[in-house]
XYZ file of C-alpha atoms in Angstrom:
453
model
C 24.866 -22.499 -40.837
C 22.308 -19.826 -40.010
C 19.676 -19.186 -42.670
C 18.141 -15.700 -42.623
C 14.463 -15.382 -43.558
C 13.777 -13.636 -46.867
C 10.696 -11.442 -46.606
C 8.980 -8.708 -48.605
C 9.448 -5.001 -48.059
C 5.840 -4.823 -46.837
C 6.486 -7.534 -44.246
C 9.631 -5.714 -43.126
C 7.729 -2.455 -42.738
C 5.321 -4.131 -40.303
C 8.264 -4.907 -38.007
C 8.570 -1.202 -37.184
C 6.230 -0.038 -34.429
C 5.000 3.456 -33.611
C 7.404 5.144 -31.215
C 10.420 3.092 -32.370
C 13.892 4.455 -32.958
C 14.684 3.584 -36.578
C 18.260 3.566 -37.922
C 18.388 4.233 -41.671
C 21.547 3.613 -43.682
C 22.747 5.672 -46.594
C 24.570 8.863 -47.463
C 21.919 10.841 -49.265
C 20.420 8.204 -51.554
C 23.629 6.165 -51.930
C 23.332 2.942 -49.979
C 19.833 3.964 -48.915
C 17.195 1.250 -48.243
C 14.701 3.180 -50.320
C 12.303 0.278 -50.969
C 12.013 -0.531 -47.264
C 11.397 3.137 -46.493
C 8.718 3.475 -49.148
C 6.976 0.374 -47.816
C 7.067 1.897 -44.334
C 5.540 5.075 -45.750
C 2.473 3.011 -46.699
C 1.826 1.982 -43.070
C 0.169 3.780 -40.160
C 3.400 3.738 -38.126
C 3.987 7.112 -36.461
C 6.023 8.929 -33.823
C 9.354 7.597 -35.080
C 12.788 8.731 -33.958
C 14.672 8.672 -37.251
C 18.461 8.269 -37.079
C 20.331 8.885 -40.335
C 22.870 11.236 -41.836
C 19.988 13.277 -43.287
C 16.310 12.965 -44.181
C 17.064 11.841 -47.732
C 15.491 14.016 -50.460
C 11.997 15.487 -50.853
C 9.553 12.646 -51.403
C 12.249 9.938 -51.412
C 12.995 7.429 -48.635
C 12.946 9.268 -45.302
C 11.654 12.316 -47.135
C 8.471 10.390 -47.895
C 7.993 9.508 -44.218
C 8.560 13.160 -43.370
C 5.802 14.249 -45.756
C 3.485 11.771 -44.122
C 4.175 13.148 -40.646
C 5.560 9.786 -39.483
C 8.800 11.199 -38.022
C 8.645 12.885 -34.625
C 12.388 13.401 -34.134
C 15.393 13.238 -36.453
C 18.954 12.629 -35.264
C 21.605 13.287 -37.896
C 24.232 15.640 -39.268
C 22.877 17.480 -42.303
C 19.164 18.201 -42.507
C 19.437 21.253 -44.781
C 19.858 18.911 -47.763
C 16.092 18.376 -47.590
C 14.293 21.744 -47.570
C 11.115 20.041 -46.405
C 12.929 18.979 -43.218
C 13.891 22.609 -42.607
C 10.281 23.733 -43.083
C 8.984 21.001 -40.766
C 11.463 22.057 -38.089
C 10.559 25.714 -38.424
C 6.866 24.843 -38.178
C 7.444 22.901 -34.964
C 6.475 19.633 -36.650
C 9.911 18.002 -36.379
C 12.301 17.803 -33.447
C 15.965 17.758 -34.494
C 19.149 16.643 -32.764
C 22.218 17.700 -34.735
C 25.482 15.756 -34.503
C 28.698 16.164 -36.470
C 28.857 13.434 -39.090
C 31.818 11.623 -37.571
C 30.289 11.803 -34.112
C 27.105 10.250 -35.497
C 29.067 7.390 -37.067
C 31.089 6.776 -33.916
C 28.013 6.931 -31.664
C 26.440 4.176 -33.758
C 29.638 2.136 -33.746
C 29.860 2.507 -29.968
C 26.227 1.507 -29.567
C 26.837 -1.629 -31.581
C 29.990 -2.467 -29.614
C 28.374 -2.247 -26.204
C 30.173 0.962 -25.256
C 28.188 3.560 -23.340
C 29.766 6.569 -25.025
C 33.071 8.264 -25.784
C 35.005 11.520 -25.579
C 35.848 13.342 -28.791
C 37.577 16.641 -29.615
C 35.075 17.263 -32.418
C 32.740 20.193 -31.637
C 34.542 21.155 -28.430
C 33.847 24.825 -27.735
C 30.914 25.026 -30.167
C 27.162 25.449 -29.801
C 26.625 21.747 -30.388
C 28.665 20.930 -27.287
C 27.313 23.580 -24.934
C 25.525 21.064 -22.648
C 28.086 18.260 -22.903
C 30.397 16.920 -20.219
C 33.819 18.417 -21.047
C 37.203 17.049 -20.024
C 40.807 17.627 -20.990
C 42.347 14.363 -22.165
C 45.868 14.091 -23.571
C 46.078 17.875 -23.531
C 42.951 18.398 -25.673
C 39.497 19.514 -24.652
C 36.988 16.771 -25.395
C 33.255 16.322 -25.018
C 31.303 13.232 -24.009
C 28.875 11.733 -26.534
C 26.456 8.922 -25.539
C 26.237 5.857 -27.767
C 23.293 5.468 -30.156
C 21.145 2.381 -30.615
C 17.845 1.676 -32.344
C 14.920 -0.702 -32.146
C 15.121 -1.439 -35.870
C 17.747 -0.775 -38.558
C 16.896 -0.606 -42.254
C 20.125 -0.879 -44.244
C 21.126 -1.411 -47.878
C 23.814 -3.738 -49.264
C 24.722 -4.864 -52.753
C 24.761 -8.600 -52.130
C 23.815 -11.030 -49.372
C 24.079 -14.755 -48.983
C 21.378 -16.839 -47.361
C 23.254 -16.713 -44.038
C 22.908 -12.921 -43.999
C 26.534 -12.081 -44.811
C 26.598 -8.725 -46.591
C 28.842 -7.222 -49.235
C 28.670 -3.499 -50.068
C 29.470 -1.827 -53.363
C 31.752 1.200 -53.783
C 30.732 4.067 -51.461
C 27.475 2.360 -50.483
C 28.963 1.323 -47.140
C 28.752 4.739 -45.429
C 26.588 4.303 -42.295
C 25.256 0.836 -43.121
C 27.878 -1.375 -41.370
C 27.654 0.560 -38.080
C 23.857 0.582 -38.137
C 23.808 -3.167 -38.751
C 25.457 -3.610 -35.347
C 23.435 -1.052 -33.386
C 19.798 -2.184 -33.552
C 17.763 -4.881 -31.854
C 16.403 -5.999 -35.231
C 18.156 -5.535 -38.583
C 16.615 -5.761 -42.048
C 18.977 -5.624 -45.022
C 17.632 -4.604 -48.405
C 19.912 -6.091 -51.064
C 20.246 -6.177 -54.814
C 21.021 -9.882 -54.960
C 20.773 -12.917 -52.663
C 23.143 -15.820 -53.334
C 23.829 -19.161 -51.700
C 26.279 -19.543 -48.846
C 29.833 -19.757 -50.169
C 29.288 -17.489 -53.164
C 30.601 -14.480 -51.254
C 34.236 -15.264 -50.344
C 34.847 -14.772 -46.601
C 37.363 -12.002 -47.271
C 34.678 -10.069 -49.174
C 32.116 -10.122 -46.355
C 31.790 -6.629 -44.913
C 28.975 -7.284 -42.410
C 28.819 -10.804 -40.916
C 25.440 -12.463 -40.979
C 25.160 -12.660 -37.198
C 23.966 -9.043 -37.256
C 21.222 -9.547 -39.840
C 17.718 -10.791 -38.972
C 15.880 -10.473 -42.299
C 16.699 -9.996 -45.979
C 14.635 -8.191 -48.601
C 15.587 -8.411 -52.274
C 14.925 -5.158 -54.152
C 16.348 -3.925 -57.446
C 17.724 -0.395 -57.534
C 16.775 1.930 -60.411
C 18.110 5.383 -61.351
C 14.847 6.892 -60.076
C 15.711 5.594 -56.603
C 18.912 7.655 -56.495
C 17.469 11.156 -56.654
C 20.028 13.849 -57.368
C 22.913 11.342 -57.656
C 21.273 9.437 -60.513
C 23.405 10.989 -63.247
C 26.398 13.207 -63.785
C 25.541 16.875 -64.209
C 26.634 17.976 -67.646
C 27.767 21.383 -68.790
C 30.871 23.423 -68.142
C 31.213 25.310 -64.890
C 31.326 29.080 -65.040
C 33.834 30.201 -62.454
C 35.049 33.732 -61.912
C 38.776 34.347 -62.097
C 39.102 35.379 -58.441
C 37.836 31.992 -57.256
C 40.167 30.222 -59.651
C 43.084 32.236 -58.254
C 42.167 31.032 -54.758
C 41.917 27.425 -55.921
C 45.271 27.616 -57.713
C 46.886 29.148 -54.641
C 45.461 26.390 -52.418
C 46.824 23.776 -54.807
C 50.329 25.174 -54.266
C 50.065 24.110 -50.620
C 49.511 20.434 -51.450
C 52.481 18.099 -51.608
C 52.972 14.733 -53.353
C 51.686 11.966 -51.111
C 49.383 14.235 -49.106
C 46.000 12.831 -48.091
C 43.668 15.752 -48.737
C 39.996 16.391 -48.052
C 38.309 19.157 -50.033
C 35.183 20.877 -48.737
C 32.326 22.315 -50.753
C 32.410 25.680 -52.505
C 35.769 27.105 -53.566
C 37.690 23.994 -52.385
C 35.884 21.838 -54.955
C 37.611 23.870 -57.674
C 40.946 22.540 -56.415
C 39.903 19.029 -57.421
C 39.462 20.185 -61.016
C 43.072 21.423 -61.043
C 44.715 18.312 -59.605
C 46.532 16.090 -62.104
C 48.221 12.709 -61.548
C 51.556 14.526 -61.525
C 50.593 16.280 -58.265
C 50.528 12.916 -56.476
C 47.724 14.030 -54.158
C 45.455 11.377 -52.606
C 41.922 12.766 -52.237
C 39.799 11.574 -49.320
C 36.032 11.930 -49.116
C 34.410 11.499 -45.715
C 31.602 9.254 -46.940
C 34.124 6.464 -47.396
C 36.692 6.660 -50.178
C 40.404 7.307 -50.627
C 41.770 7.844 -54.126
C 39.020 10.002 -55.595
C 39.396 10.697 -59.297
C 37.667 13.187 -61.622
C 33.984 13.053 -62.487
C 33.085 10.505 -65.169
C 32.134 11.631 -68.647
C 28.666 10.134 -68.254
C 26.741 7.736 -66.033
C 25.888 8.164 -62.375
C 25.736 6.541 -58.961
C 24.492 3.273 -60.486
C 27.941 2.931 -62.040
C 30.339 4.996 -59.921
C 31.146 5.923 -56.324
C 30.001 9.315 -55.068
C 31.879 11.983 -53.150
C 30.745 13.937 -50.085
C 28.838 16.313 -52.372
C 26.863 13.241 -53.546
C 28.351 13.667 -57.033
C 29.518 10.599 -58.991
C 33.313 10.365 -59.287
C 35.858 7.901 -60.622
C 38.342 5.846 -58.605
C 42.066 6.167 -59.282
C 44.349 3.116 -59.278
C 45.001 2.147 -55.670
C 41.716 3.620 -54.393
C 39.905 2.070 -51.448
C 36.422 2.134 -49.922
C 35.407 1.961 -46.256
C 32.536 2.857 -43.978
C 31.843 6.213 -42.321
C 33.116 5.194 -38.888
C 36.480 4.180 -40.376
C 36.570 7.322 -42.501
C 36.124 9.653 -39.558
C 38.560 7.603 -37.531
C 41.107 8.545 -40.190
C 40.164 12.194 -39.771
C 40.085 12.366 -35.969
C 43.205 10.202 -35.764
C 45.265 12.752 -37.684
C 45.723 10.636 -40.800
C 44.378 13.319 -43.163
C 47.241 15.693 -43.941
C 45.291 18.690 -45.236
C 41.682 19.833 -45.188
C 40.740 22.691 -47.513
C 37.467 24.227 -46.398
C 35.292 27.220 -47.118
C 34.674 29.833 -44.466
C 32.198 32.424 -43.291
C 34.571 33.940 -40.726
C 38.109 33.383 -39.476
C 39.379 35.348 -36.510
C 42.815 36.357 -35.290
C 42.860 33.437 -32.832
C 42.647 30.830 -35.583
C 38.988 30.082 -34.963
C 36.767 29.078 -37.888
C 33.040 29.625 -38.410
C 31.664 28.002 -41.549
C 28.587 25.895 -40.797
C 25.893 28.289 -39.608
C 24.599 30.780 -42.168
C 23.170 33.983 -40.646
C 19.369 33.916 -40.608
C 19.181 30.198 -41.372
C 18.263 27.420 -38.888
C 21.216 25.525 -37.416
C 20.414 22.217 -39.110
C 23.477 21.169 -41.094
C 27.027 20.649 -39.887
C 28.033 17.519 -41.856
C 31.690 16.599 -41.503
C 32.997 20.158 -41.109
C 33.699 20.011 -37.378
C 35.449 16.657 -37.628
C 37.675 17.841 -40.469
C 38.472 21.218 -38.958
C 39.559 19.687 -35.650
C 41.096 16.474 -37.002
C 43.140 17.312 -40.092
C 46.842 17.962 -39.518
C 46.642 21.213 -41.455
C 43.590 23.381 -42.115
C 43.447 25.759 -45.083
C 40.443 28.059 -45.418
C 39.459 29.592 -48.758
C 36.851 32.343 -48.835
C 36.080 35.766 -50.221
C 37.700 38.523 -48.213
C 34.387 40.220 -47.453
C 30.676 39.533 -47.625
C 28.852 40.987 -50.659
C 28.025 44.088 -48.617
C 31.698 44.656 -47.808
C 31.620 43.287 -44.257
C 35.054 41.797 -43.387
C 35.228 38.031 -42.928
C 38.632 38.071 -41.227
C 37.718 39.464 -37.827
C 39.027 39.952 -34.313
C 36.581 37.427 -32.873
C 34.105 35.243 -34.735
C 30.527 36.318 -34.141
C 29.017 33.339 -35.986
C 28.803 29.891 -34.357
C 32.222 28.236 -34.311
C 33.201 25.182 -36.295
C 36.552 24.736 -34.533
C 38.754 26.702 -32.164
C 42.350 27.584 -32.908
C 42.746 25.149 -35.798
C 43.241 27.383 -38.876
C 46.748 27.359 -40.365
C 46.305 29.315 -43.607
C 43.626 31.626 -45.029
C 43.412 32.303 -48.766
C 41.035 35.019 -49.929
C 40.537 36.818 -53.211
C 42.750 39.598 -51.845
C 45.418 38.023 -49.653
C 47.044 35.026 -48.006
C 47.359 34.939 -44.226
C 49.308 32.427 -42.145
C 49.317 31.849 -38.424
C 52.997 32.166 -37.565
C 53.771 31.562 -33.912
C 50.074 31.909 -33.222
C 49.954 35.364 -34.831
C 47.781 36.154 -37.852
C 50.281 37.248 -40.490
C 49.773 38.662 -43.978
C 52.269 36.896 -46.220
C 51.000 37.458 -49.751
C 48.785 39.656 -51.905
C 46.582 38.057 -54.508
C 46.597 39.329 -58.127
C 45.118 42.821 -58.389
C 45.005 43.445 -54.634
C 46.788 46.257 -52.823
C 48.104 46.401 -49.282
C 45.940 49.421 -48.561
C 42.804 47.581 -49.656
C 43.656 44.554 -47.523
C 44.246 46.761 -44.489
C 40.946 48.548 -45.060
C 38.868 45.373 -45.444
C 40.388 43.242 -42.685
C 38.879 43.647 -39.218
C 41.479 41.502 -37.439
C 44.859 42.650 -36.207
C 47.705 41.132 -38.196
C 51.417 41.342 -38.847
C 52.874 41.880 -42.325
C 55.657 39.795 -43.862
C 55.446 40.493 -47.547
C 59.090 41.030 -48.489
C 60.005 37.705 -50.118
C 56.498 36.548 -50.961
C 54.802 36.266 -54.369
C 52.329 39.037 -55.224
C 50.645 37.414 -58.195
């Protein structure tokens, strides 16, 4: 039986050379090899291409390398979570390649499987895909994405045996299993190392053949950054947003697999009870998401896509990011409820690029918008200055083309019926005249037998 060398974090850091492409596991700080990264931050290694979902948090893990100027280029899906990454990009100190989160996971999986690349419908027709090879496959426009590989992968697991077999805990899988397959040299930072046979074969998530070195390192709450503990205190939510959340909840059916985006959609989760029979999916690797715990944090609980600790309902399951986005792209998620910046009369959605901000964070939005069977958008009817958000044609960068099924605003509900934007309901306190005056898109009206409050 293979026996994997056990080394120190400092010895592992010396395995990374200047100019290397480094794969770094983790979703935020969950499943992040923070001790390996901090050891690397103490070296003179420079000019790294850093591949990860994001650049961690300011001063933590990849964020520490960023402060040191050790990262030349970052490839990932959501860099706006670290404001120092945004500043470095704006100052010309950091090159960025932005990929949708599911595309990132699949590119790593493909790299580890010896596949040169793949075609995906995610991001078709958007700015991210403007230079890609585009083909129509099975009636859908798809773009080609090359596989991703690295010289070295730093990953984090909960437990390893001396043969290098790895077991992950809760939502700590995320990008780690794919990255373990996609690098020439793999170092796994683990909480515990046990003898061969102490991890049952059916509990091995990453076989030891992928792992070259082990580093034992104990995780502390300080290593987890913003996920360390549950945020206490009651939310203050205005009634209009609650109306939108309640109206979105009415669209969910028992047995539905549902993914809720950030913003207004997160309020829907607070309204769901066991009686609704809804199965919540979070793209970082969990099905069966329950409410937030009363206390504790990511040391004790899984986290959702907002990096907030949650509980697991009976029957819940955990999986890695590549599997999670396979569920999404494969049409196994029934409903996605997402926020929006603009929706147009063609069913196009724009929700990832904020005007005046650098285009550095798409996350899983494009995957969900193009992959879910049904897409519901919740948003205010206008911007704060009164500018309509339901428009003839989106002027902001698109998230997905022709995928929106239902729009719920603080003033109205619109459906796409036969491809036509159709007003079907007025929200409490709204008038038809006001909706007409604040909607820039052309729409039909079918209000006769519809609720108006």
